[in-house]
mmCIF file of C-alpha atoms in Angstrom:
data_model
loop_
_atom_site.group_PDB
_atom_site.id
_atom_site.type_symbol
_atom_site.label_atom_id
_atom_site.label_comp_id
_atom_site.label_asym_id
_atom_site.label_seq_id
_atom_site.Cartn_x
_atom_site.Cartn_y
_atom_site.Cartn_z
ATOM 1 C CA MET I 264 0.000 0.000 0.000
ATOM 2 C CA ALA I 265 1.397 3.368 -0.979
ATOM 3 C CA VAL I 266 0.317 6.817 0.120
ATOM 4 C CA ASP I 267 -0.156 9.558 -2.468
ATOM 5 C CA ALA I 268 -0.288 13.341 -2.081
ATOM 6 C CA GLU I 269 -4.077 13.428 -1.855
ATOM 7 C CA THR I 270 -4.044 10.888 0.976
ATOM 8 C CA VAL I 271 -1.456 12.959 2.838
ATOM 9 C CA LYS I 272 -3.671 16.044 2.507
ATOM 10 C CA LYS I 273 -6.702 14.075 3.698
ATOM 11 C CA ILE I 274 -4.801 12.720 6.728
ATOM 12 C CA ALA I 275 -3.597 16.227 7.559
ATOM 13 C CA ALA I 276 -7.149 17.580 7.332
ATOM 14 C CA LEU I 277 -8.561 14.780 9.497
ATOM 15 C CA SER I 278 -5.780 15.386 12.023
ATOM 16 C CA LYS I 279 -6.503 19.128 12.001
ATOM 17 C CA LEU I 280 -2.891 19.798 10.991
ATOM 18 C CA SER I 281 -1.895 22.574 8.654
ATOM 19 C CA LEU I 282 0.446 21.237 6.007
ATOM 20 C CA GLU I 283 2.137 23.562 3.582
ATOM 21 C CA GLU I 284 2.019 22.493 -0.059
ATOM 22 C CA ASP I 285 5.814 22.288 -0.345
ATOM 23 C CA LYS I 286 5.931 19.809 2.583
ATOM 24 C CA VAL I 287 3.396 17.336 1.139
ATOM 25 C CA ALA I 288 5.980 15.419 -0.900
ATOM 26 C CA ALA I 289 8.299 15.011 2.096
ATOM 27 C CA VAL I 290 5.463 13.768 4.312
ATOM 28 C CA GLU I 291 4.323 11.410 1.548
ATOM 29 C CA ASP I 292 7.842 9.976 1.401
ATOM 30 C CA GLU I 293 7.953 9.533 5.198
ATOM 31 C CA PHE I 294 4.564 7.790 5.244
ATOM 32 C CA ASN I 295 5.700 5.410 2.523
ATOM 33 C CA LYS I 296 8.929 4.647 4.416
ATOM 34 C CA ILE I 297 6.906 3.832 7.525
ATOM 35 C CA LEU I 298 4.544 1.602 5.572
ATOM 36 C CA GLY I 299 7.537 -0.140 3.953
ATOM 37 C CA TRP I 300 8.998 -0.802 7.388
ATOM 38 C CA ILE I 301 5.669 -2.270 8.533
ATOM 39 C CA GLU I 302 5.684 -4.546 5.487
ATOM 40 C CA GLN I 303 9.172 -5.726 6.487
ATOM 41 C CA LEU I 304 7.909 -6.490 9.990
ATOM 42 C CA LYS I 305 5.097 -8.597 8.532
ATOM 43 C CA GLU I 306 7.725 -10.848 6.937
ATOM 44 C CA VAL I 307 9.278 -11.761 10.296
ATOM 45 C CA ASP I 308 8.386 -15.291 11.405
ATOM 46 C CA THR I 309 6.910 -15.037 14.897
ATOM 47 C CA GLN I 310 5.261 -18.445 14.922
ATOM 48 C CA ASN I 311 7.413 -19.870 17.746
ATOM 49 C CA VAL I 312 7.849 -16.644 19.706
ATOM 50 C CA LYS I 313 6.167 -16.534 23.087
ATOM 51 C CA ALA I 314 3.956 -13.477 23.564
ATOM 52 C CA LEU I 315 5.259 -10.874 25.990
ATOM 53 C CA ILE I 316 3.081 -9.770 28.830
ATOM 54 C CA SER I 317 5.689 -7.391 30.180
ATOM 55 C CA VAL I 318 9.206 -6.371 29.251
ATOM 56 C CA ASN I 319 10.236 -6.916 32.874
ATOM 57 C CA GLU I 320 11.168 -10.502 33.651
ATOM 58 C CA GLY I 321 10.195 -10.388 37.311
ATOM 59 C CA ASN I 322 7.885 -8.479 39.518
ATOM 60 C CA LEU I 323 8.862 -4.959 40.400
ATOM 61 C CA ARG I 324 9.667 -4.281 44.009
ATOM 62 C CA THR I 325 7.088 -2.128 45.715
ATOM 63 C CA ARG I 326 7.265 -0.178 48.904
ATOM 64 C CA ALA I 327 5.058 -0.975 51.848
ATOM 65 C CA ASP I 328 1.987 1.150 52.352
ATOM 66 C CA GLU I 329 2.517 3.296 55.401
ATOM 67 C CA VAL I 330 0.092 5.680 57.007
ATOM 68 C CA THR I 331 1.509 9.204 57.094
ATOM 69 C CA GLU I 332 0.257 12.485 58.423
ATOM 70 C CA GLY I 333 -3.022 13.524 56.917
ATOM 71 C CA ASN I 334 -5.476 16.358 57.241
ATOM 72 C CA ILE I 335 -2.997 18.974 56.035
ATOM 73 C CA ALA I 336 -5.177 20.446 53.314
ATOM 74 C CA ASP I 337 -4.675 23.971 54.615
ATOM 75 C CA GLU I 338 -0.883 23.600 54.386
ATOM 76 C CA ILE I 339 -1.140 22.241 50.853
ATOM 77 C CA LEU I 340 -3.555 24.963 49.734
ATOM 78 C CA ALA I 341 -1.201 27.595 51.144
ATOM 79 C CA ASN I 342 0.938 26.982 48.022
ATOM 80 C CA ALA I 343 -1.971 27.466 45.618
ATOM 81 C CA PRO I 344 -2.103 30.670 43.575
ATOM 82 C CA ALA I 345 -5.908 30.508 43.808
ATOM 83 C CA LYS I 346 -8.250 28.449 45.963
ATOM 84 C CA GLU I 347 -11.972 28.208 46.334
ATOM 85 C CA TYR I 348 -14.132 26.188 48.753
ATOM 86 C CA GLY I 349 -11.069 24.309 50.033
ATOM 87 C CA TYR I 350 -9.900 23.243 46.549
ATOM 88 C CA PHE I 351 -7.383 24.461 43.984
ATOM 89 C CA ALA I 352 -9.024 26.961 41.634
ATOM 90 C CA VAL I 353 -7.937 26.670 38.012
ATOM 91 C CA PRO I 354 -9.009 28.501 34.853
ATOM 92 C CA LYS I 355 -11.811 26.938 32.845
ATOM 93 C CA VAL I 356 -10.361 25.129 29.819
ATOM 94 C CA VAL I 357 -13.428 23.387 28.365
ATOM 95 C CA GLU I 358 -16.580 25.147 27.301
#
């Protein structure tokens, strides 16, 4: 499967990316390199390869849960640039 200039423009539009016309050919080339690499990966025989659950061979060491001082909300909120009703106040980011 190869990607052409029109497909690159469509992907850019769907991704809400602005892509200058002089960059389309370079992006097309990069997409095709990536797809070629994926095709190479498909040729690798993985029939007898055991599936990985994790890249770590053993379990990770964890620390013990210990109860520490609590009820220090006032001390924590003292660092806040803005607070309201006992919580951090932040600017609205979603309409």
